[in-house]
Short mmCIF file of C-alpha atoms in Angstrom, two decimals:
data_model
loop_
_atom_site.label_atom_id
_atom_site.label_comp_id
_atom_site.label_asym_id
_atom_site.label_seq_id
_atom_site.Cartn_x
_atom_site.Cartn_y
_atom_site.Cartn_z
CA MET A 1 -49.11 -29.70 69.37
CA GLU A 2 -49.86 -31.51 66.00
CA THR A 3 -52.25 -29.72 63.66
CA GLY A 4 -53.95 -32.99 62.83
CA ARG A 5 -55.05 -33.49 66.31
CA PHE A 6 -56.26 -29.92 66.64
CA GLU A 7 -58.20 -30.07 63.32
CA ALA A 8 -59.95 -33.35 64.56
CA LEU A 9 -60.96 -31.81 67.75
CA ILE A 10 -62.43 -28.80 65.86
CA ASP A 11 -64.25 -31.22 63.45
CA ALA A 12 -65.77 -33.17 66.35
CA ILE A 13 -67.02 -30.00 68.07
CA LEU A 14 -68.60 -28.53 64.85
CA ALA A 15 -70.28 -31.82 64.11
CA ILE A 16 -71.92 -31.65 67.52
CA ILE A 17 -72.94 -27.97 67.19
CA ILE A 18 -74.51 -28.73 63.76
CA THR A 19 -76.47 -31.73 65.08
CA ILE A 20 -77.82 -29.61 67.88
CA ILE A 21 -78.97 -26.83 65.57
CA VAL A 22 -80.79 -29.24 63.27
CA MET A 23 -82.50 -30.94 66.21
CA GLU A 24 -83.94 -27.59 67.20
CA ILE A 25 -86.08 -27.19 64.04
CA PRO A 26 -89.54 -28.21 65.22
CA LEU A 27 -91.81 -30.45 63.11
CA PRO A 28 -94.53 -28.83 61.29
CA GLU A 29 -98.04 -29.05 62.86
CA THR A 30 -99.32 -30.79 59.65
CA THR A 31 -97.79 -32.15 56.56
CA SER A 32 -99.27 -29.34 54.48
CA ILE A 33 -97.04 -26.83 52.49
CA TYR A 34 -98.46 -23.96 54.65
CA SER A 35 -97.16 -25.58 57.80
CA LEU A 36 -93.70 -25.82 56.19
CA ILE A 37 -93.94 -22.25 55.06
CA GLU A 38 -94.80 -21.09 58.61
CA LEU A 39 -91.32 -22.52 59.62
CA TYR A 40 -89.41 -20.16 57.41
CA PRO A 41 -87.72 -18.30 60.27
CA GLN A 42 -86.36 -21.70 61.60
CA PHE A 43 -85.05 -22.69 58.21
CA ILE A 44 -83.46 -19.30 57.47
CA SER A 45 -81.70 -19.27 60.84
CA TYR A 46 -80.63 -22.85 60.50
CA THR A 47 -79.18 -22.47 57.08
CA LEU A 48 -77.29 -19.43 58.10
CA SER A 49 -76.07 -21.22 61.26
CA PHE A 50 -74.89 -24.18 59.15
CA VAL A 51 -73.06 -21.86 56.78
CA ILE A 52 -71.31 -20.15 59.60
CA CYS A 53 -70.21 -23.49 61.17
CA PHE A 54 -69.16 -24.74 57.76
CA ASN A 55 -67.19 -21.50 57.11
CA PHE A 56 -65.47 -22.00 60.54
CA TRP A 57 -64.59 -25.53 59.51
CA ASN A 58 -63.49 -24.52 56.05
CA TYR A 59 -61.27 -21.74 57.42
CA HIS A 60 -59.62 -24.25 59.66
CA HIS A 61 -59.25 -27.01 57.16
CA ASN A 62 -57.60 -24.77 54.53
CA LEU A 63 -55.52 -22.55 56.90
CA PHE A 64 -54.14 -25.38 58.98
CA SER A 65 -53.07 -27.29 55.92
CA ILE A 66 -50.28 -24.89 55.51
CA VAL A 67 -49.53 -24.19 59.16
CA ASN A 68 -46.22 -25.54 60.41
CA LYS A 69 -46.31 -24.42 64.03
CA LEU A 70 -48.87 -24.14 66.78
CA ASN A 71 -48.68 -22.86 70.24
CA SER A 72 -51.00 -22.43 73.22
CA SER A 73 -51.98 -18.90 72.27
CA VAL A 74 -53.19 -20.19 68.98
CA THR A 75 -55.22 -23.03 70.39
CA TRP A 76 -56.71 -20.79 73.05
CA ALA A 77 -57.68 -18.18 70.52
CA ASN A 78 -59.32 -20.98 68.63
CA ALA A 79 -60.91 -22.29 71.77
CA MET A 80 -62.60 -18.89 72.23
CA GLY A 81 -63.82 -19.09 68.72
CA ILE A 82 -65.34 -22.48 69.20
CA MET A 83 -66.88 -21.39 72.48
CA ILE A 84 -68.54 -18.39 70.54
CA VAL A 85 -69.61 -20.82 67.70
CA GLY A 86 -70.95 -23.06 70.46
CA LEU A 87 -73.56 -20.48 71.21
CA LEU A 88 -75.00 -20.88 67.60
CA PRO A 89 -77.66 -23.41 68.71
CA HIS A 90 -78.97 -21.11 71.39
CA VAL A 91 -79.11 -17.93 69.21
CA THR A 92 -80.45 -19.84 66.32
CA MET A 93 -83.34 -20.93 68.65
CA MET A 94 -83.82 -17.29 69.75
CA VAL A 95 -84.11 -16.01 66.20
CA SER A 96 -86.35 -19.01 65.23
CA THR A 97 -88.72 -18.24 68.30
CA ASP A 98 -88.94 -14.58 67.69
CA PHE A 99 -87.56 -13.64 64.21
CA TYR A 100 -88.50 -9.98 64.49
CA SER A 101 -86.77 -9.49 68.01
CA PHE A 102 -83.93 -7.00 68.02
CA ILE A 103 -82.20 -8.90 70.86
CA ALA A 104 -82.49 -12.24 69.15
CA GLN A 105 -81.13 -10.82 65.83
CA PHE A 106 -78.48 -8.90 67.58
CA MET A 107 -77.17 -11.94 69.55
CA PHE A 108 -77.16 -13.83 66.21
CA GLY A 109 -75.19 -11.07 64.53
CA LEU A 110 -72.79 -10.75 67.51
CA VAL A 111 -71.92 -14.45 67.34
CA LEU A 112 -70.84 -14.10 63.70
CA LEU A 113 -69.00 -10.90 64.36
CA LEU A 114 -67.02 -12.37 67.26
CA THR A 115 -66.34 -15.42 65.24
CA ASP A 116 -64.77 -13.29 62.45
CA LEU A 117 -62.63 -11.36 65.16
CA THR A 118 -61.27 -14.71 66.47
CA PHE A 119 -60.33 -15.73 62.91
CA TYR A 120 -58.45 -12.48 62.61
CA ILE A 121 -56.75 -12.97 66.13
CA THR A 122 -55.80 -16.53 65.21
CA ASP A 123 -54.30 -15.16 61.87
CA ILE A 124 -52.11 -12.61 63.69
CA LEU A 125 -50.94 -15.18 66.22
CA LEU A 126 -50.03 -17.71 63.52
CA ILE A 127 -48.02 -15.14 61.62
CA ARG A 128 -46.06 -14.34 64.82
CA ILE A 129 -45.21 -17.83 65.61
CA ASP A 130 -44.54 -19.14 62.09
CA LYS A 131 -42.54 -16.19 60.78
CA ALA A 132 -40.75 -18.28 58.11
CA ASN A 133 -43.90 -19.56 56.59
CA ILE A 134 -44.23 -17.76 53.31
CA ALA A 135 -47.30 -19.60 52.19
CA LEU A 136 -49.03 -18.63 55.39
CA ARG A 137 -48.14 -14.91 55.02
CA PHE A 138 -49.35 -15.02 51.31
CA ALA A 139 -52.59 -16.84 52.34
CA LEU A 140 -53.32 -14.16 55.00
CA ARG A 141 -52.05 -11.10 53.38
CA ASP A 142 -55.55 -9.51 52.87
CA ARG A 143 -57.20 -10.81 56.06
CA LYS A 144 -57.14 -7.44 57.78
CA ASN A 145 -59.18 -5.88 54.92
CA LEU A 146 -61.51 -8.69 54.97
CA THR A 147 -62.06 -8.38 58.72
CA ILE A 148 -62.61 -4.65 58.48
CA THR A 149 -65.15 -5.03 55.54
CA THR A 150 -67.14 -7.77 57.32
CA THR A 151 -67.13 -5.90 60.60
CA ILE A 152 -68.30 -2.79 58.98
CA ILE A 153 -71.15 -4.64 57.20
CA GLN A 154 -72.26 -6.28 60.38
CA ILE A 155 -72.12 -3.21 62.49
CA MET A 156 -74.20 -1.37 59.85
CA GLY A 157 -76.77 -4.19 59.89
CA MET A 158 -76.95 -3.95 63.72
CA ILE A 159 -77.43 -0.15 63.63
CA ILE A 160 -80.16 -0.30 60.90
CA GLY A 161 -81.69 -3.34 62.84
CA TYR A 162 -81.89 -1.31 65.95
CA PHE A 163 -83.50 1.70 64.32
CA VAL A 164 -85.42 0.25 61.51
CA PHE A 165 -86.06 -3.43 61.16
CA PRO A 166 -84.42 -6.12 63.35
CA PRO A 167 -84.03 -8.81 60.52
CA VAL A 168 -81.68 -6.35 58.76
CA ILE A 169 -79.02 -7.73 61.24
CA MET A 170 -79.34 -11.18 59.63
CA ILE A 171 -79.25 -9.70 56.17
CA GLY A 172 -75.96 -7.94 57.28
CA SER A 173 -74.74 -11.30 58.54
CA ILE A 174 -75.65 -12.88 55.28
CA LEU A 175 -73.73 -10.17 53.30
CA ALA A 176 -70.76 -10.49 55.66
CA LEU A 177 -70.80 -14.19 55.19
CA ILE A 178 -71.00 -13.86 51.27
CA VAL A 179 -67.97 -11.57 51.35
CA ASN A 180 -66.10 -14.01 53.60
CA LEU A 181 -66.98 -17.04 51.49
CA THR A 182 -65.97 -15.19 48.32
CA TRP A 183 -62.64 -14.33 49.86
CA ASN A 184 -62.17 -17.90 51.07
CA TYR A 185 -63.08 -19.23 47.50
CA ILE A 186 -60.44 -16.94 45.94
CA LYS A 187 -57.93 -17.88 48.47
CA ASN A 188 -58.64 -21.57 48.20
CA SER A 189 -57.79 -21.52 44.52
CA VAL A 190 -54.39 -20.02 45.55
CA TYR A 191 -53.38 -22.66 48.24
#
């Protein structure tokens, strides 16, 4: 399979997901600033969902620019990732509806955690099928440490969210995304 066609498919799916997420933000009751402020849970969850989608796209765009070989295991691993990211509109609405609900926050955090794990699985599969690709190996050399770090941050957020305050899960997700984005920024300057 050509990587260009695969990337185009991912682009199209992510565009649809982002469109659905933004359509879920309700209009304010009035045009006052106070009505807009009341929508803060929706704007926070939308912003985080958008960054998750963009991070997924950025990962694909940068990684697949150096990939030489694809096989069905890589495409299926990514299909699982897209399936998980496809849940973002639903969990975004859950968090927007009940921002302080543990279940809503947990489901949101779980989507991000599972997305990160599919990134890691894809990385492992790509290295296995494209053994001669030195650029790929170089780009992914610290991926395991990144995955461990972000997983620990998210699980700690889920534990604290369960016992103390559910929105800590979203804070853990934001911290994990910051770590992930920082890593991607450093890597993008390399390849």
